[in-house]
Coordinates of C-alpha atoms in Angstrom, one line a residue:
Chain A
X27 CA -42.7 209.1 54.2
X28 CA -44.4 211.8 55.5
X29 CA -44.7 212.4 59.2
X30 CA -47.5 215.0 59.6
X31 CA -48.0 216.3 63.5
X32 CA -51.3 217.9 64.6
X33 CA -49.9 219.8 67.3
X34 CA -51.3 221.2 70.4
X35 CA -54.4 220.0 69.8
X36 CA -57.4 221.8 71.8
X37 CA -58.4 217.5 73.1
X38 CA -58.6 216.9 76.5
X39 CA -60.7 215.1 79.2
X40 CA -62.8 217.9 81.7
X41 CA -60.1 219.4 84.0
X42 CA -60.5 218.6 87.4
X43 CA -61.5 222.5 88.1
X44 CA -64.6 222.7 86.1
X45 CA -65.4 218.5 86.7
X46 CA -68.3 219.8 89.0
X47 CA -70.0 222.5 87.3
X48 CA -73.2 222.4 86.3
X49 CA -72.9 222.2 82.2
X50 CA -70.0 219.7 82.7
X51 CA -72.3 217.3 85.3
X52 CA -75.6 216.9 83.2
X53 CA -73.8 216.6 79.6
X54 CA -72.3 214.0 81.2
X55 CA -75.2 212.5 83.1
X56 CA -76.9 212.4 79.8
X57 CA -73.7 209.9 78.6
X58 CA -74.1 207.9 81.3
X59 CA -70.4 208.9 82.4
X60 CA -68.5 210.3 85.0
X61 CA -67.9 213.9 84.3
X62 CA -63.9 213.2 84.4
X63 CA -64.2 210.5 81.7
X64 CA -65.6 213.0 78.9
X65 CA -63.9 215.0 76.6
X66 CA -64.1 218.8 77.2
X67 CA -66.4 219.8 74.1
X68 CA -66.8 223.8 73.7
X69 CA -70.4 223.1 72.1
X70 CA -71.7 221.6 75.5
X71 CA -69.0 223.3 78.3
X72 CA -69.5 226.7 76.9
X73 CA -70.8 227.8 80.5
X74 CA -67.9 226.2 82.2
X75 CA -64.7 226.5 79.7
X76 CA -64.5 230.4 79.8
X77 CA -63.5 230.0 83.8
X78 CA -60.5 227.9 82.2
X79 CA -57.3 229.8 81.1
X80 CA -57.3 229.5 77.4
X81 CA -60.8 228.9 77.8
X82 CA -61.7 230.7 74.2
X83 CA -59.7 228.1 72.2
X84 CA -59.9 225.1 74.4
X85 CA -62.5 221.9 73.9
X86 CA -62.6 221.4 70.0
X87 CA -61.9 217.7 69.1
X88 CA -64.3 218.3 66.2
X89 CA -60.8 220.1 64.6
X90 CA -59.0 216.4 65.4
X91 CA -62.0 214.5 64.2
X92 CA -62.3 216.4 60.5
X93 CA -58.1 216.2 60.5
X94 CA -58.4 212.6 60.9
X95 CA -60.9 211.8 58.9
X96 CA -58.8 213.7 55.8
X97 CA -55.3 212.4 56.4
X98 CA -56.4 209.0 56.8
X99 CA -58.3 208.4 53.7
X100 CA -56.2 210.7 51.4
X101 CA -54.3 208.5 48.6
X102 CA -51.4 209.3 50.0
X103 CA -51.9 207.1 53.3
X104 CA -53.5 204.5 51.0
X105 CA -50.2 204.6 49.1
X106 CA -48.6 203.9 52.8
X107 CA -46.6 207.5 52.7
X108 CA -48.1 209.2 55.7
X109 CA -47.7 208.5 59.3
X110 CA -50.2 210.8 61.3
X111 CA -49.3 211.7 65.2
X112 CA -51.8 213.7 67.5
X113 CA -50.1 215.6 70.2
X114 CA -52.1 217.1 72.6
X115 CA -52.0 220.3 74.7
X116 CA -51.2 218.6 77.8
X117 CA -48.1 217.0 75.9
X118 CA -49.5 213.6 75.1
X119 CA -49.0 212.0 71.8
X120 CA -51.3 209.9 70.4
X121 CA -50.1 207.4 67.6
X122 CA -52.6 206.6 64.8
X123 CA -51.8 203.1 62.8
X124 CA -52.4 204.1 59.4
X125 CA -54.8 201.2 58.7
X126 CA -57.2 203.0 61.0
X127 CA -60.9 203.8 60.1
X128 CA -61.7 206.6 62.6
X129 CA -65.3 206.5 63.2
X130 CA -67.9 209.1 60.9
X131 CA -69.9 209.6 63.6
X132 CA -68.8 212.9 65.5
X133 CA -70.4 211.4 68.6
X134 CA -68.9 208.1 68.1
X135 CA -65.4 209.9 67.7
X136 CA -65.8 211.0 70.5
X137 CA -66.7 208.6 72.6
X138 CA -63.1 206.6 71.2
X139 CA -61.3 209.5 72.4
X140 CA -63.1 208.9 76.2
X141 CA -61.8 205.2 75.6
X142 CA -58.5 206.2 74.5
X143 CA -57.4 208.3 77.7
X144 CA -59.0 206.2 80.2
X145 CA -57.6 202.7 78.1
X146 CA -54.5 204.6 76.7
X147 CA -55.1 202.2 73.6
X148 CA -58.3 201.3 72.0
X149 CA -59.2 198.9 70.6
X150 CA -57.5 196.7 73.6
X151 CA -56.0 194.2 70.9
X152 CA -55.1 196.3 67.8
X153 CA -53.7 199.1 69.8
X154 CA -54.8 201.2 66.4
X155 CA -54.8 204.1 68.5
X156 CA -52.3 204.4 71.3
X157 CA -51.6 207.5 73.8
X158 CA -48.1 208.1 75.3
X159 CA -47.2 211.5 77.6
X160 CA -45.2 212.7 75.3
X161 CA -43.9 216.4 74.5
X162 CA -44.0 217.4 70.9
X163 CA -39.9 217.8 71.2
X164 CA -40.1 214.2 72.4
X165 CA -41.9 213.1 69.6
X166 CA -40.0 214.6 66.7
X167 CA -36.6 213.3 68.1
X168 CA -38.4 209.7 68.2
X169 CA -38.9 210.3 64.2
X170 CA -35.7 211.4 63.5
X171 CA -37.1 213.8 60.6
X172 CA -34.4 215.1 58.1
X173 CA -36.5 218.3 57.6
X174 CA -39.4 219.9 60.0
X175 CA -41.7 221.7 59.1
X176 CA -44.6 224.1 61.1
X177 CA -47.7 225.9 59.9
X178 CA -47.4 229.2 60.7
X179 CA -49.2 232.3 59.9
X180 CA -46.2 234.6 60.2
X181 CA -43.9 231.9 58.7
X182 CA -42.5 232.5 54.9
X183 CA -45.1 232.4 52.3
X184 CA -44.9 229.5 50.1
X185 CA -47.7 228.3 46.7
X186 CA -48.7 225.2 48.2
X187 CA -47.5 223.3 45.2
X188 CA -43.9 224.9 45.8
X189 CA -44.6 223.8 49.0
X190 CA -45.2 220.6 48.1
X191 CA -42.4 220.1 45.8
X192 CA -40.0 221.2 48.7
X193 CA -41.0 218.4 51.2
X194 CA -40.6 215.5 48.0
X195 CA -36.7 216.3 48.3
X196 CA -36.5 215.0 52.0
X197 CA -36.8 211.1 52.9
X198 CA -38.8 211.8 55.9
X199 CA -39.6 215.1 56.3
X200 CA -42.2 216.3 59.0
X201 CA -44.9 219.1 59.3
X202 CA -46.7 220.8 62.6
X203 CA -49.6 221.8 61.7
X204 CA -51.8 223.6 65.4
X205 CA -54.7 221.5 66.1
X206 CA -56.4 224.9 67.5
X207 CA -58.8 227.5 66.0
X208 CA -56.9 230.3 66.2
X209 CA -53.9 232.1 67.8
X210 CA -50.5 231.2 68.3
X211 CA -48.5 227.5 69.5
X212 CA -48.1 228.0 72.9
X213 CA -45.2 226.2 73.2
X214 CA -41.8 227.0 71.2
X215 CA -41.8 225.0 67.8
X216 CA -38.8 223.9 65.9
X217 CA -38.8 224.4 62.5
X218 CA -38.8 226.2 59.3
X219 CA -42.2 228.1 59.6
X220 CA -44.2 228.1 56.3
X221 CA -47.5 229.5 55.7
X222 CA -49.2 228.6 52.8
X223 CA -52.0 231.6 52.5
X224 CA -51.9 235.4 53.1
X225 CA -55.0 234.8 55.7
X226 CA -55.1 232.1 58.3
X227 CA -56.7 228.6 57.7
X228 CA -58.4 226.3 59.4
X229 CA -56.2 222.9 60.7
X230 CA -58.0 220.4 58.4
X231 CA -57.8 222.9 55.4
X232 CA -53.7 223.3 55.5
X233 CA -53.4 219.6 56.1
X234 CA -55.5 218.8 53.0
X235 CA -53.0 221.1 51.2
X236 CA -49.9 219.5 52.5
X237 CA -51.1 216.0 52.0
X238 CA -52.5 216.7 48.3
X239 CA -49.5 218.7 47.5
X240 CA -47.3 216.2 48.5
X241 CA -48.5 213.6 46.6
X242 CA -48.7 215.9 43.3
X243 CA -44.7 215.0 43.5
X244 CA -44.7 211.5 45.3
X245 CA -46.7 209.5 43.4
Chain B
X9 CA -65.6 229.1 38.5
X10 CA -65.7 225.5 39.6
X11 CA -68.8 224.1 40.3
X12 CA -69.0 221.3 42.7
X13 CA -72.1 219.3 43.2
X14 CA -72.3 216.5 45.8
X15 CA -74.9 214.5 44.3
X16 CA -77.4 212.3 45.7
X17 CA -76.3 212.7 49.0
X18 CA -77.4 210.8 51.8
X19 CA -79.5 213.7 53.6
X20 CA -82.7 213.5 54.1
X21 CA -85.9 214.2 56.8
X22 CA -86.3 210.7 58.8
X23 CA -89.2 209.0 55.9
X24 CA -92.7 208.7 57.3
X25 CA -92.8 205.2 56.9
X26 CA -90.5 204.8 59.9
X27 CA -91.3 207.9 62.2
X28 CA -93.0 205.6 64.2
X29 CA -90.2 202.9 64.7
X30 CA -88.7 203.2 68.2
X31 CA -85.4 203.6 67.2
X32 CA -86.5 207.2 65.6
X33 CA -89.1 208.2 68.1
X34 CA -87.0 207.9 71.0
X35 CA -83.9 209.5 69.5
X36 CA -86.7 212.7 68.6
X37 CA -87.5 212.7 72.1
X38 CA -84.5 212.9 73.4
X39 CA -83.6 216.4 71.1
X40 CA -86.9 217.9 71.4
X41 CA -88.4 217.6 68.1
X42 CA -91.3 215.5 66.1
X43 CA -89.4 212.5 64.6
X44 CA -90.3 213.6 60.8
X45 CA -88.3 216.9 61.7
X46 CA -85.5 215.1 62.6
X47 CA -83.0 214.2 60.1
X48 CA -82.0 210.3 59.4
X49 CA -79.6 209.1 60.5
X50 CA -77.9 205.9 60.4
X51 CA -76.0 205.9 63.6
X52 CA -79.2 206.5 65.7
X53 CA -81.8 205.0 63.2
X54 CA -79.5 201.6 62.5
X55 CA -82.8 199.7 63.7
X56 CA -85.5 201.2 61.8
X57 CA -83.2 202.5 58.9
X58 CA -82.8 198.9 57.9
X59 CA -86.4 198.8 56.9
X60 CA -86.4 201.2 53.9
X61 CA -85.5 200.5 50.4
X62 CA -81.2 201.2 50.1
X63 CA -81.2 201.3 53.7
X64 CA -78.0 200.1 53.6
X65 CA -76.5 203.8 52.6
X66 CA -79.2 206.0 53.9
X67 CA -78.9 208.5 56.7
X68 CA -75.4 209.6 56.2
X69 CA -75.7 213.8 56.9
X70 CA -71.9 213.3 58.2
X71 CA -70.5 212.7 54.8
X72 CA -72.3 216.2 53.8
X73 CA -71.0 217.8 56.9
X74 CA -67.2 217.2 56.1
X75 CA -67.5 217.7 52.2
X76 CA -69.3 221.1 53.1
X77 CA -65.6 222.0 56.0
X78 CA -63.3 221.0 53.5
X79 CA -65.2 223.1 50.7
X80 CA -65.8 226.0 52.3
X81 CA -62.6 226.6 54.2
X82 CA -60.4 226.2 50.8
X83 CA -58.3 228.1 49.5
X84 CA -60.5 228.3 45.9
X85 CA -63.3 229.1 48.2
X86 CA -62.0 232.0 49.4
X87 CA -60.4 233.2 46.4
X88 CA -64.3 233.0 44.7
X89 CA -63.1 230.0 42.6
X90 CA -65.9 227.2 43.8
X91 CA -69.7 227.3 44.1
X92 CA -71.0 224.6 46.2
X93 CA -74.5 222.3 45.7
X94 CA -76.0 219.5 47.6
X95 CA -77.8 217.3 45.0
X96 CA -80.3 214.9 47.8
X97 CA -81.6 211.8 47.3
X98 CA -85.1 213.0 47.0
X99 CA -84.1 215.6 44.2
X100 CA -83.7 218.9 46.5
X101 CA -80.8 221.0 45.7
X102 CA -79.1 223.0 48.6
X103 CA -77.4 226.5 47.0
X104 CA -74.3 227.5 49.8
X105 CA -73.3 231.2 49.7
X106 CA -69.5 230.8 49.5
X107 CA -69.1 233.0 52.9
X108 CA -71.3 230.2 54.5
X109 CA -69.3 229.3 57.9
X110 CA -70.9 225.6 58.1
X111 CA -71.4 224.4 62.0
X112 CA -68.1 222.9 62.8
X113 CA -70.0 221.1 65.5
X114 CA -71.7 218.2 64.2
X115 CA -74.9 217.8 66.1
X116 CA -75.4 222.0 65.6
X117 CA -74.9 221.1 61.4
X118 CA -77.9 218.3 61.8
X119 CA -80.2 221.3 63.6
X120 CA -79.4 223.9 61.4
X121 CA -80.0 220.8 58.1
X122 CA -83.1 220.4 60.4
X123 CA -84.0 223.5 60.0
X124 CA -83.2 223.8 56.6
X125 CA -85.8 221.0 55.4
X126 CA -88.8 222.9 57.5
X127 CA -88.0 226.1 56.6
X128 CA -86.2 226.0 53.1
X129 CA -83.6 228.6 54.4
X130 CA -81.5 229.3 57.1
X131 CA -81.1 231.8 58.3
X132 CA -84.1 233.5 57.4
X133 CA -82.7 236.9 56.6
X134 CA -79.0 235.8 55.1
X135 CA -80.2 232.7 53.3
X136 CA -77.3 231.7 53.4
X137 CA -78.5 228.1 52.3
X138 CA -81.2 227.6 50.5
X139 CA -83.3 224.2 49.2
X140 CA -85.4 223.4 46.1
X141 CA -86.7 220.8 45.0
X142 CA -84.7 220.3 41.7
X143 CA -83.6 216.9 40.0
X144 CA -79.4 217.1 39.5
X145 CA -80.1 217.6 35.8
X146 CA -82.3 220.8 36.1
X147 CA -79.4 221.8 38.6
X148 CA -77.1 221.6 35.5
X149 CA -79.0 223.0 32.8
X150 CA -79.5 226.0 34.9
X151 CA -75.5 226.3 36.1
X152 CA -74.6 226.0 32.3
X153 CA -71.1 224.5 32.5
X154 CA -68.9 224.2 29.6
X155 CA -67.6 220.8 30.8
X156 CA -69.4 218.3 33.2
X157 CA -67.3 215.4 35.2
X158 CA -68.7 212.7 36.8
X159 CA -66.6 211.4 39.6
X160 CA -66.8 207.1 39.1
X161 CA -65.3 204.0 40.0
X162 CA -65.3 202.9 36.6
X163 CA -64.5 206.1 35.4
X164 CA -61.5 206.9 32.6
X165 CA -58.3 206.9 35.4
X166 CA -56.8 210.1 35.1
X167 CA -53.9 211.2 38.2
X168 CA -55.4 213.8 40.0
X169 CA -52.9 216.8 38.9
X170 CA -54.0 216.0 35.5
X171 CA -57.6 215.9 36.1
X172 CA -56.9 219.7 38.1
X173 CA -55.0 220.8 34.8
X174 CA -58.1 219.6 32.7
X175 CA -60.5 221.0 34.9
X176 CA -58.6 224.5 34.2
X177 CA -59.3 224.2 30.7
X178 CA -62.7 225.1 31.3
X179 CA -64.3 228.6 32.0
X180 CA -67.1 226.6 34.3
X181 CA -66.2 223.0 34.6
X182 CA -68.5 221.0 36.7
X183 CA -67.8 218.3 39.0
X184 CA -70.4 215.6 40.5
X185 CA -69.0 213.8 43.2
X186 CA -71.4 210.9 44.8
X187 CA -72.9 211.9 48.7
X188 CA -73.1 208.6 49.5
X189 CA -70.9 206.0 51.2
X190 CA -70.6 203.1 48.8
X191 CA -71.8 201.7 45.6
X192 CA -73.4 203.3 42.7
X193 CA -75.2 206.5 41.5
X194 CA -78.9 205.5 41.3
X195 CA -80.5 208.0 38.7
X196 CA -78.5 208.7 35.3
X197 CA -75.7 211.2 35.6
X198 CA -74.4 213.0 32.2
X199 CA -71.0 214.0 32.1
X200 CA -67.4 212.7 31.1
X201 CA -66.7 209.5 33.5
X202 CA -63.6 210.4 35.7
X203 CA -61.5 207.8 38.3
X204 CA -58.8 209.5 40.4
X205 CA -57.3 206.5 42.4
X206 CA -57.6 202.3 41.2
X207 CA -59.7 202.5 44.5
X208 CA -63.0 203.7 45.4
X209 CA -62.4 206.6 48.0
X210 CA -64.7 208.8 50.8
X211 CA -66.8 211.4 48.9
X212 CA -64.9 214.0 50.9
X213 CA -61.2 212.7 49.7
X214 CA -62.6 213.3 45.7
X215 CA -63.5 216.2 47.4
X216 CA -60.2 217.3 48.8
X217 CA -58.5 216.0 45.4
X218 CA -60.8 218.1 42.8
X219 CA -60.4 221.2 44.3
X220 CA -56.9 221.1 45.5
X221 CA -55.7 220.0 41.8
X222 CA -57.7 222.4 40.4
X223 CA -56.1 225.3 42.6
X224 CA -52.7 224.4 41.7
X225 CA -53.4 225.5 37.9
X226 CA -55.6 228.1 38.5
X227 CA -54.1 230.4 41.3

């Protein structure tokens, strides 16, 4: 099984500091929703996110959404040999059932992720999605990995297929891949960093790679 | 060079028999635009969508949206391995420069596919997209491929590595892979029939799948 961890992921409800400005207040009036209950979106806070430290990364659950989408209907979760964790950058970890069908619609996405940190499980009954505060250290003990794994641009450069091939000899290894658009984890990660391209690459690209690559020797 | 052509996909100006349907007027309003500018869409035109011939698998510009991330952001991509075409429903073929950074915002990728249908480019200088009205088979005829794949449900089953080694066998295979949610292509599509899983999968899985497998023989 593989345990695949999008890490620090830039998805988060407004901060209380920027709950009152002006950008935050009418895209949320136009949701009908208190500006607390939305999910900080760089596309509509623009105005409001630079005042925010990390403010040039921060907002982009579009980068969860397309990571989702991928992971959950690759072969390899249909073949039940993925398990696929969201941890946030305010250390909570969202668990993700992998009979889930997150929703196509961006907007819809994101209005299950409003539902999700207000409900911490949505639906109420299925619990398909579920959020715990959790630290990513936290979560990777709870999994008990025999090998991990983190996406890193500076980490050793490995073919993807090689790649691939290495994470087939563990029973339950587990990758980090940053669910940001650029820079650095903020937070120490432990692991064997591997990067899988001389240039960076987007989240949902290097976890189409790890899944497909995977499966290339698990199936 | 692969050549991957997302064919018949679900994109499309809202039709004019339903511009005037409530469902599509108000949603116009609320962006700004005349309702034939705006692009269908089934999560906001569910009411008025149901009205049109197939409506049951019209109005899906979200399945273009994360074919064209995954795509774009390869690996193949940006070693000048792919070339990327929307074949529509209506028989207009999108050309995608491969340094195209699609909109990773949702909403902003329906304005600028807005934009795209009223003005046939965008942007206007760059070009970096481009639409003509062209059936999928003039699309082919003028790429010239030495080997064309069909991606079906019925298709021969071939594992996915195998169908990336067979794909490298080619100087300038090409690939059609359905834009639509479910069900069948509705024109006649020449090309060798190919299956990658016993299930159907998301356009943007077979996606992932052809050009991943077809990287690991040809980097």
């Amino acid at each position: 099984m593989l345990h695949l961890v999008i890490a620090e992921a830039e998805l988060e409800p407004v901060p209380k500091d920027i709950a009152n400005h002006p950008a935050v207040v009418n895209h949320a009036r136009r949701r009908g929703k208190r500006p607390e209950e939305t999910i900080l979106d760089a596309t509509y806070h623009h105005a409001a996110i630079k005042k925010l430290p990390d403010g040039e990364r921060r907002g982009r659950p579009d980068i969860v959404h397309v990571c989702l989408l991928n992971a959950l209907e690759s072969i390899a979760n249909r073949e039940g040999l993925l398990r696929v964790y969201v941890h946030t950058r305010n250390d909570e970890v969202i668990y993700v059932k992998p009979e889930t069908r997150i929703p196509r619609n961006y907007n819809r996405f994101v209005g299950l992720m409003e539902s999700l940190f207000k409900n911490r499980a949505v639906p109420r009954d299925l619990k398909l999605l579920r959020l715990e505060e959790k630290s990513l250290g936290e979560l990777v003990d709870e999994i008990k990995p025999d090998g991990v794994f983190v996406m890193h641009e500076d980490g050793e450069l490995m073919k993807p297929p090689e790649f691939g091939r290495t994470l087939s000899r563990f029973q339950n290894p587990l990758v980090v891949v940053g669910g940001f658009p650029h820079g650095d984890f903020r937070g120490k990660i432990p692991g064997r960093k591997v990067s899988l391209y001389r240039e960076p690459l987007m989240a949902w690209t290097v976890v189409n790679e790890i899944i497909i690559n995977f499966e290339h020797w698990s199936l």
